[in-house]
Coordinates of N, CA, C and O and ligand atoms in Angstrom, one line a residue:
M11 N 9.6 1.4 24.3 CA 9.2 0.3 23.1 C 10.1 -0.4 22.8 O 11.1 0.4 22.2
S12 N 9.6 -2.0 22.1 CA 10.8 -2.5 21.1 C 10.7 -1.6 20.0 O 9.3 -1.5 19.3
T13 N 11.8 -1.9 19.2 CA 11.7 -1.7 17.7 C 12.2 -2.5 16.7 O 12.3 -2.6 15.8
A14 N 11.8 -3.9 17.9 CA 12.1 -5.2 16.3 C 11.2 -5.3 16.0 O 9.9 -5.0 16.3
Y15 N 11.3 -6.0 14.7 CA 10.0 -6.6 14.1 C 9.0 -7.6 14.5 O 9.9 -8.8 15.4
D16 N 8.1 -7.1 14.4 CA 6.5 -8.3 15.4 C 6.2 -9.1 14.2 O 5.2 -8.4 13.3
P17 N 6.3 -10.3 14.1 CA 5.6 -11.2 12.9 C 4.4 -10.9 12.7 O 3.1 -11.3 12.2
G18 N 3.7 -10.8 14.6 CA 1.8 -10.5 14.4 C 1.3 -9.4 13.6 O 0.4 -9.3 14.1
N19 N 2.0 -8.5 13.3 CA 1.6 -7.4 12.6 C 0.5 -7.6 11.2 O 0.8 -8.9 10.6
I20 N -0.2 -6.9 11.0 CA -1.4 -7.2 9.9 C -0.8 -7.4 8.8 O -1.3 -8.7 8.3
F21 N 0.1 -6.5 8.2 CA 0.7 -7.0 7.2 C 1.2 -8.1 6.8 O 1.3 -8.9 6.3
A22 N 1.9 -8.6 8.0 CA 2.6 -9.9 7.9 C 1.6 -10.7 7.7 O 1.9 -11.9 7.8
K23 N 0.7 -10.9 8.4 CA -0.7 -12.1 8.4 C -1.2 -11.9 7.0 O -1.8 -12.9 6.2
I24 N -1.4 -10.6 6.4 CA -1.7 -10.5 5.0 C -0.7 -11.5 4.0 O -1.3 -12.3 3.7
L25 N 0.3 -11.3 4.3 CA 1.3 -12.1 3.5 C 1.1 -13.2 3.6 O 1.8 -14.2 2.8
R26 N 1.2 -14.1 5.4 CA 1.2 -15.7 5.7 C -0.4 -15.8 5.0 O -0.7 -17.2 5.2
G27 N -1.0 -14.9 4.8 CA -2.9 -15.4 4.1 C -3.7 -15.6 5.3 O -4.8 -16.3 5.0
E28 N -3.3 -15.4 6.6 CA -3.9 -15.2 7.8 C -5.2 -14.6 7.3 O -6.4 -14.6 8.0
I29 N -5.4 -13.1 7.1 CA -6.3 -11.9 6.7 C -6.4 -12.0 4.8 O -5.2 -11.6 4.6
P30 N -7.4 -11.8 4.8 CA -8.0 -11.2 3.5 C -7.3 -9.9 2.8 O -7.1 -8.8 3.8
A31 N -6.9 -10.0 1.9 CA -6.7 -8.3 1.3 C -7.0 -8.5 -0.1 O -6.9 -9.4 -0.6
E32 N -7.6 -7.1 -0.5 CA -7.5 -7.0 -2.1 C -6.4 -6.5 -3.0 O -5.9 -5.3 -2.8
K33 N -6.1 -7.6 -3.7 CA -4.7 -7.9 -3.8 C -4.7 -7.2 -5.3 O -5.4 -7.4 -6.5
V34 N -3.5 -6.4 -5.9 CA -3.5 -5.6 -7.3 C -2.3 -6.4 -7.8 O -2.5 -6.3 -8.9
Y35 N -1.1 -6.6 -6.8 CA 0.1 -7.1 -8.0 C 0.9 -7.5 -7.2 O 1.5 -7.7 -5.7
E36 N 1.8 -8.6 -7.3 CA 2.7 -9.7 -6.4 C 4.0 -10.2 -7.3 O 3.7 -10.6 -8.4
D37 N 4.5 -10.0 -6.7 CA 5.4 -10.8 -7.6 C 6.8 -11.7 -6.2 O 6.0 -11.5 -5.4
D38 N 7.7 -12.2 -6.6 CA 8.6 -13.1 -5.5 C 8.5 -12.0 -3.9 O 8.7 -12.6 -3.2
D39 N 9.0 -10.6 -4.4 CA 9.4 -10.0 -3.1 C 8.6 -8.8 -3.2 O 9.0 -8.8 -1.9
T40 N 7.4 -8.5 -3.7 CA 6.6 -7.7 -3.5 C 4.9 -7.9 -3.5 O 4.8 -9.1 -4.3
L41 N 4.5 -7.2 -2.6 CA 2.6 -7.6 -2.9 C 2.1 -6.2 -2.5 O 2.5 -5.1 -1.9
A42 N 1.4 -5.8 -3.4 CA 0.5 -4.6 -3.4 C -0.9 -4.7 -3.1 O -1.5 -5.5 -3.8
F43 N -1.8 -4.1 -2.5 CA -3.2 -4.5 -2.1 C -3.8 -3.0 -1.6 O -3.5 -2.4 -1.5
M44 N -5.3 -3.0 -1.5 CA -5.9 -2.1 -1.2 C -6.0 -1.7 0.3 O -6.2 -2.4 1.0
D45 N -5.5 -0.5 0.5 CA -5.6 0.1 2.1 C -7.5 -0.1 2.2 O -7.8 0.3 1.5
V46 N -7.6 -0.5 3.6 CA -8.7 -0.5 3.9 C -9.6 0.3 4.4 O -10.8 0.9 4.7
M47 N -8.5 1.7 4.8 CA -9.4 2.9 5.3 C -8.9 3.8 4.2 O -7.6 4.4 4.6
P48 N -9.3 4.1 3.0 CA -8.6 4.7 2.0 C -8.6 5.9 2.1 O -9.5 6.6 3.0
Q49 N -7.4 6.9 2.0 CA -7.6 8.7 2.0 C -8.4 9.3 0.7 O -8.1 10.4 1.0
A50 N -8.3 8.6 -0.4 CA -8.9 8.7 -1.6 C -9.2 7.4 -2.3 O -8.5 6.6 -1.5
E51 N -10.8 7.5 -3.0 CA -10.8 6.6 -3.9 C -9.4 5.8 -4.6 O -8.3 6.8 -5.4
G52 N -8.8 4.8 -4.5 CA -7.3 4.0 -5.0 C -6.8 3.9 -4.2 O -5.2 3.4 -4.4
H53 N -6.6 4.5 -3.3 CA -5.2 4.3 -2.1 C -5.1 2.5 -1.8 O -5.6 1.8 -1.6
T54 N -3.3 2.8 -2.5 CA -3.0 1.2 -2.5 C -1.7 1.4 -1.4 O -1.2 2.6 -1.4
L55 N -1.1 0.7 -1.2 CA -0.3 -0.2 0.0 C 0.7 -1.2 -1.1 O 0.2 -1.9 -1.5
V56 N 2.4 -0.9 -0.8 CA 3.2 -1.4 -1.8 C 3.6 -2.1 -0.2 O 4.1 -1.2 0.3
I57 N 4.3 -3.6 0.0 CA 5.3 -3.9 0.7 C 5.8 -4.7 0.7 O 5.6 -5.6 -0.8
P58 N 7.3 -4.7 1.0 CA 8.4 -6.1 0.4 C 7.6 -7.4 1.2 O 7.2 -7.5 2.5
K59 N 8.0 -8.4 0.6 CA 7.6 -9.9 1.6 C 8.7 -9.8 2.9 O 8.6 -10.5 3.8
S60 N 9.7 -9.3 2.5 CA 10.8 -9.7 3.5 C 10.4 -9.1 4.6 O 10.1 -7.7 4.7
P61 N 11.1 -8.7 6.2 CA 9.9 -8.3 7.2 C 11.1 -7.4 7.3 O 12.4 -7.5 7.8
S62 N 10.9 -6.7 7.3 CA 11.6 -4.8 8.1 C 10.4 -4.4 8.5 O 9.4 -3.6 8.1
R63 N 10.8 -3.2 9.5 CA 9.9 -2.8 10.3 C 9.3 -1.2 9.1 O 8.1 -0.8 9.6
G64 N 10.1 -1.2 9.1 CA 9.9 0.3 7.8 C 11.3 0.4 7.1 O 12.4 0.0 7.0
F65 N 11.5 2.1 7.2 CA 12.7 2.3 5.4 C 14.0 2.8 6.3 O 14.9 2.1 5.9
L66 N 13.9 2.9 8.0 CA 15.5 2.8 8.1 C 16.4 1.4 8.5 O 17.4 1.5 8.4
D67 N 15.3 0.4 8.8 CA 16.7 -1.1 9.1 C 16.2 -2.1 7.7 O 16.9 -2.7 7.7
A68 N 15.7 -1.2 6.5 CA 15.6 -1.9 5.8 C 16.6 -2.5 4.6 O 17.4 -1.5 4.6
D69 N 16.9 -3.6 4.4 CA 17.8 -3.9 3.2 C 17.9 -3.0 2.3 O 16.6 -3.2 1.8
P70 N 19.1 -2.0 1.7 CA 18.9 -1.4 0.7 C 18.2 -1.7 -0.9 O 17.7 -1.4 -1.8
E71 N 18.7 -3.0 -0.8 CA 18.1 -3.6 -2.1 C 16.1 -4.2 -2.0 O 15.9 -4.1 -3.1
V72 N 16.0 -4.3 -0.9 CA 14.8 -4.8 -0.6 C 14.2 -2.9 -0.9 O 13.0 -3.3 -1.8
L73 N 14.4 -2.2 -0.8 CA 14.5 -1.0 -1.0 C 14.0 -0.7 -2.2 O 12.8 0.2 -2.9
A74 N 15.3 -1.0 -2.9 CA 15.4 -1.0 -4.5 C 14.3 -1.0 -5.6 O 13.7 -1.1 -6.1
R75 N 13.5 -2.0 -5.0 CA 12.6 -3.3 -5.5 C 11.3 -3.1 -5.2 O 10.8 -2.9 -5.6
L76 N 11.4 -2.4 -3.7 CA 10.1 -1.7 -3.7 C 9.4 -0.5 -4.3 O 8.6 -0.5 -4.8
I77 N 10.8 0.0 -4.2 CA 10.5 1.4 -5.3 C 10.0 1.3 -7.1 O 8.8 2.0 -7.0
K78 N 10.5 0.4 -7.0 CA 10.6 0.0 -8.6 C 8.8 -0.5 -9.0 O 8.2 0.0 -9.7
V79 N 8.5 -1.6 -7.8 CA 6.7 -1.9 -8.0 C 5.9 -0.8 -7.6 O 5.4 -0.4 -8.2
A80 N 6.8 0.3 -7.0 CA 5.7 1.4 -6.2 C 5.8 2.2 -7.3 O 4.4 2.8 -7.7
Q81 N 6.4 2.4 -8.3 CA 6.1 3.4 -9.2 C 5.5 2.3 -10.4 O 4.6 3.4 -10.7
R82 N 5.9 1.2 -10.8 CA 4.8 0.7 -11.6 C 3.4 0.9 -11.1 O 2.5 1.3 -12.0
V83 N 3.3 0.3 -10.2 CA 1.7 0.3 -9.7 C 1.1 1.5 -9.4 O -0.3 1.9 -9.6
G84 N 2.2 2.7 -8.8 CA 1.5 4.1 -8.9 C 0.9 4.5 -9.8 O -0.1 5.0 -10.0
R85 N 1.9 4.3 -11.4 CA 1.2 4.7 -12.3 C -0.3 3.8 -12.7 O -0.9 4.7 -13.4
A86 N -0.3 2.7 -12.7 CA -1.6 2.2 -13.0 C -2.9 3.0 -11.9 O -3.4 2.7 -12.4
V87 N -2.2 3.0 -10.5 CA -2.9 3.4 -10.0 C -3.8 5.0 -10.4 O -5.0 5.2 -10.4
K88 N -2.6 5.7 -10.9 CA -2.9 7.0 -11.5 C -4.2 7.2 -12.4 O -4.8 7.9 -13.0
T89 N -3.4 6.3 -13.6 CA -4.3 5.7 -14.9 C -5.8 5.3 -14.5 O -7.0 6.0 -15.0
A90 N -5.6 4.3 -13.7 CA -7.2 3.4 -13.4 C -8.0 4.8 -13.0 O -9.1 4.4 -12.9
F91 N -7.6 5.8 -11.5 CA -8.6 6.8 -11.0 C -8.6 7.8 -12.3 O -9.2 8.8 -11.4
E92 N -7.7 7.7 -13.3 CA -8.1 9.4 -13.9 C -7.8 10.3 -13.4 O -8.5 11.2 -13.3
A93 N -6.5 9.9 -12.3 CA -6.1 11.4 -11.2 C -5.3 12.6 -11.7 O -4.8 12.0 -12.7
D94 N -5.5 13.3 -11.2 CA -4.5 15.0 -11.9 C -3.0 14.5 -11.1 O -2.3 15.1 -11.6
G95 N -2.9 13.7 -10.1 CA -1.4 13.9 -9.4 C -1.5 12.4 -8.6 O -2.6 11.7 -8.0
L96 N -0.6 12.2 -7.9 CA -0.2 11.2 -7.0 C 0.3 11.4 -5.6 O 1.8 11.8 -6.2
S97 N 0.0 11.0 -4.7 CA 0.5 11.6 -3.2 C 1.5 10.1 -3.0 O 0.7 8.9 -3.0
V98 N 2.6 10.2 -2.7 CA 3.6 8.9 -2.0 C 3.9 9.1 -0.6 O 4.4 9.8 -0.6
F99 N 3.5 8.1 0.3 CA 4.0 8.3 1.6 C 4.2 7.4 2.3 O 4.1 6.2 2.0
Q100 N 5.1 7.6 3.3 CA 6.1 6.5 3.9 C 6.1 6.9 5.1 O 7.0 7.7 5.3
Y101 N 5.8 6.6 6.4 CA 6.0 6.6 7.6 C 6.6 6.1 8.1 O 6.6 4.4 8.4
N102 N 7.6 6.5 9.4 CA 8.2 5.3 10.3 C 8.0 6.2 12.2 O 8.6 6.9 12.2
E103 N 7.5 5.0 12.5 CA 7.4 4.7 14.0 C 6.5 5.6 14.6 O 6.4 6.4 13.5
P104 N 5.5 5.4 15.5 CA 4.5 6.2 16.2 C 4.6 7.7 15.9 O 4.1 8.5 15.1
A105 N 5.6 8.4 16.1 CA 6.1 9.9 15.8 C 6.5 10.0 14.4 O 5.9 11.1 14.3
G106 N 6.8 9.3 14.0 CA 6.4 9.4 12.4 C 5.3 9.1 11.6 O 4.7 9.2 10.3
G107 N 4.0 8.7 12.3 CA 2.7 8.7 11.8 C 3.0 7.2 11.2 O 1.1 6.5 11.0
Q108 N 3.5 6.5 11.8 CA 3.4 4.9 11.4 C 2.6 4.4 12.5 O 2.5 4.1 13.5
T109 N 1.5 3.2 11.6 CA 0.7 2.3 12.6 C 0.9 0.9 12.4 O 0.7 0.2 13.4
V110 N 0.9 0.7 11.1 CA 1.7 -1.0 11.2 C 3.1 -0.3 10.7 O 3.3 -0.2 9.9
F111 N 3.2 -1.3 11.6 CA 5.0 -1.9 11.3 C 5.2 -3.0 10.4 O 6.5 -3.6 11.4
H112 N 5.1 -2.7 9.6 CA 5.3 -3.5 8.3 C 5.8 -2.9 7.2 O 5.1 -1.9 6.7
L113 N 7.3 -2.5 6.8 CA 7.0 -1.6 5.8 C 6.5 -1.6 4.4 O 6.0 -2.6 4.1
H114 N 5.9 -0.5 4.5 CA 4.8 -0.2 2.9 C 4.9 1.6 2.6 O 5.5 2.1 3.3
V115 N 4.5 1.2 1.5 CA 4.8 2.7 0.8 C 3.5 3.0 0.3 O 2.3 1.9 -0.2
H116 N 2.5 4.3 0.6 CA 1.3 4.5 0.0 C 1.3 5.3 -1.0 O 2.3 6.1 -1.1
L117 N 0.0 4.9 -1.7 CA 0.5 5.8 -3.1 C -1.2 5.8 -3.2 O -2.0 5.0 -3.1
V118 N -1.3 7.1 -3.2 CA -2.3 7.7 -3.5 C -2.9 9.0 -4.2 O -2.8 10.0 -4.7
P119 N -4.4 8.5 -5.2 CA -4.5 9.0 -6.7 C -5.1 10.2 -5.7 O -5.9 10.3 -4.9
R120 N -4.9 11.6 -6.6 CA -5.3 12.8 -6.1 C -5.7 13.5 -7.3 O -5.6 14.0 -8.2
R121 N -7.0 14.3 -6.7 CA -7.9 15.3 -7.6 C -7.3 16.7 -7.0 O -7.2 16.5 -6.3
E122 N -7.7 17.4 -8.3 CA -7.0 18.8 -8.3 C -8.4 19.8 -7.2 O -9.1 19.3 -7.4
G123 N -7.6 20.0 -6.1 CA -8.7 20.8 -5.5 C -9.0 19.6 -4.4 O -10.1 20.2 -3.5
V124 N -9.0 18.6 -4.0 CA -9.6 17.3 -2.8 C -8.8 17.6 -2.2 O -7.6 16.5 -2.4
P125 N -9.2 17.4 -0.8 CA -8.4 17.4 0.1 C -8.0 15.5 0.4 O -9.2 15.1 0.4
L126 N -7.6 15.7 1.2 CA -7.1 14.0 1.5 C -8.1 13.8 2.8 O -8.1 14.4 3.5
K127 N -8.7 12.2 2.8 CA -9.2 12.5 3.7 C -8.6 12.1 5.0 O -7.5 11.5 5.1
R128 N -9.0 11.7 6.1 CA -8.0 11.1 7.8 C -7.5 10.0 7.2 O -8.1 9.2 6.7
H129 N -6.0 9.9 7.7 CA -5.5 8.9 8.2 C -6.1 8.1 8.8 O -6.4 8.8 10.0
E130 N -6.5 6.6 8.5 CA -7.3 5.9 9.7 C -8.4 6.4 9.8 O -8.8 6.1 10.7
G131 N -9.1 7.0 8.8 CA -10.4 7.0 9.3 C -11.6 6.2 8.8 O -11.1 4.7 9.4
G132 N -12.3 6.2 7.9 CA -13.6 4.8 7.8 C -12.7 4.0 7.1 O -11.9 3.9 5.9
M133 N -13.6 2.6 7.5 CA -13.3 1.6 6.6 C -14.4 1.7 5.2 O -15.5 1.9 5.5
A134 N -13.4 1.2 3.8 CA -14.4 1.1 3.0 C -15.2 0.4 3.0 O -14.7 -1.2 3.6
D135 N -16.4 -0.2 1.7 CA -17.1 -1.1 1.9 C -16.2 -2.1 1.1 O -15.2 -1.7 -0.2
K136 N -16.5 -3.5 0.9 CA -15.6 -4.2 0.7 C -15.8 -4.3 -1.0 O -14.8 -4.9 -2.1
D137 N -17.1 -4.6 -1.5 CA -17.3 -4.2 -2.8 C -16.7 -3.1 -3.3 O -16.5 -3.7 -4.3
V138 N -16.5 -2.5 -2.9 CA -16.1 -0.8 -3.7 C -14.5 -1.4 -3.7 O -14.0 -0.8 -5.0
L139 N -13.6 -1.8 -2.4 CA -12.9 -2.1 -2.9 C -12.2 -2.8 -3.8 O -10.7 -2.8 -4.8
A140 N -13.1 -3.8 -3.9 CA -13.1 -5.0 -4.8 C -13.3 -4.3 -5.9 O -11.8 -4.8 -6.9
R141 N -14.0 -3.5 -6.7 CA -14.1 -3.0 -7.8 C -13.0 -2.2 -8.3 O -12.3 -1.8 -9.3
H142 N -12.4 -1.2 -7.0 CA -11.1 -0.6 -7.1 C -10.4 -1.2 -7.7 O -9.1 -0.7 -8.2
A143 N -9.4 -2.2 -7.1 CA -8.8 -3.5 -7.2 C -8.7 -3.6 -8.5 O -7.7 -3.5 -9.3
E144 N -9.8 -4.0 -8.9 CA -9.9 -4.4 -10.3 C -9.5 -3.5 -11.3 O -8.8 -3.7 -12.2
R145 N -10.3 -2.0 -11.2 CA -9.3 -0.8 -11.8 C -8.1 -1.1 -11.9 O -7.3 -0.7 -13.3
I146 N -7.6 -0.9 -11.3 CA -6.4 -1.1 -10.9 C -5.0 -2.2 -11.9 O -4.5 -2.2 -12.7
R147 N -5.9 -3.6 -11.2 CA -5.3 -4.8 -12.2 C -5.2 -4.9 -13.8 O -4.9 -4.7 -14.5
A148 N -6.6 -3.8 -14.2 CA -7.2 -3.6 -15.6 C -5.4 -3.0 -15.9 O -5.4 -2.6 -17.4
A149 N -5.4 -1.7 -15.6 CA -4.2 -0.9 -15.7 C -2.7 -1.6 -15.8 O -2.4 -1.0 -17.0
L150 N -2.6 -2.4 -15.1 CA -1.5 -3.2 -14.8 C -1.5 -3.4 -16.2 O 0.0 -4.3 -16.6
R151 N -2.3 -5.1 -16.5 CA -2.5 -5.4 -17.8 C -2.4 -4.8 -19.1 O -1.5 -5.5 -20.0
Q152 N -3.1 -3.8 -18.9 CA -2.5 -3.3 -20.2 C -1.3 -2.0 -20.6 O -0.9 -1.3 -21.2
E153 N -0.4 -2.3 -19.3 CA 0.9 -1.5 -19.6 C 1.9 -2.1 -21.2 O 1.5 -3.3 -21.6
Ligands
5GP28 P1 0.7 3.5 8.6 O1 0.6 4.7 9.0 O2 1.6 2.7 9.2 O3 1.5 4.1 7.5 O4 -0.2 3.0 7.5 C1 -0.9 1.6 7.7 C2 -1.9 1.7 6.8 O5 -2.6 0.5 6.8 C3 -3.3 2.6 7.0 O6 -3.5 3.3 6.0 C4 -4.5 1.6 7.2 O7 -5.5 2.4 6.7 C5 -4.1 0.6 6.7 N1 -4.5 -0.8 6.9 C6 -5.1 -1.0 8.5 N2 -4.9 -2.4 8.7 C7 -5.5 -3.1 7.7 C8 -5.8 -4.0 7.1 O8 -6.2 -4.9 7.7 N3 -5.8 -4.3 5.5 C9 -5.3 -3.2 4.7 N4 -5.2 -3.4 3.6 N5 -5.2 -2.1 5.3 C10 -5.2 -1.9 6.5

């Protein structure tokens, strides 16, 4: 299996505007948007705009910028969903649980005693995702 970066991956298409995404944050280097198959309400993904397949091939400077944004958006996600906690996941290669081969960080707000839904379970309703994204954008505006 090739481990080269494939620009045909779904997140590269989102970055090029070829497919839609419910965006919550964007700057010159980074984009955050709702996961279409959330493991909990508010499940958000943060990606660098530069192409790397995962954690291991990324430029450390890219990782540093990504994690700063992930923390900022993570705080907003936790606030927006009045969560008790936040799970932060990052998977590499199929054996590591990765299914989309453009580096991304998962931010999943958690409630006490509520288990995660299955990874890549059902698709969320488009309007629900739009409302959830707006909650996160509102929390970011209130920083
Ligand atoms: P991975 O397993 O690679 O860490 O996670 C990829 C994530 O991307 C999964 O949680 C999956 O639900 C999400 N995902 C897959 N396709 C799309 C898509 O087209 N749009 C968005 N917003 N998320 C996607």
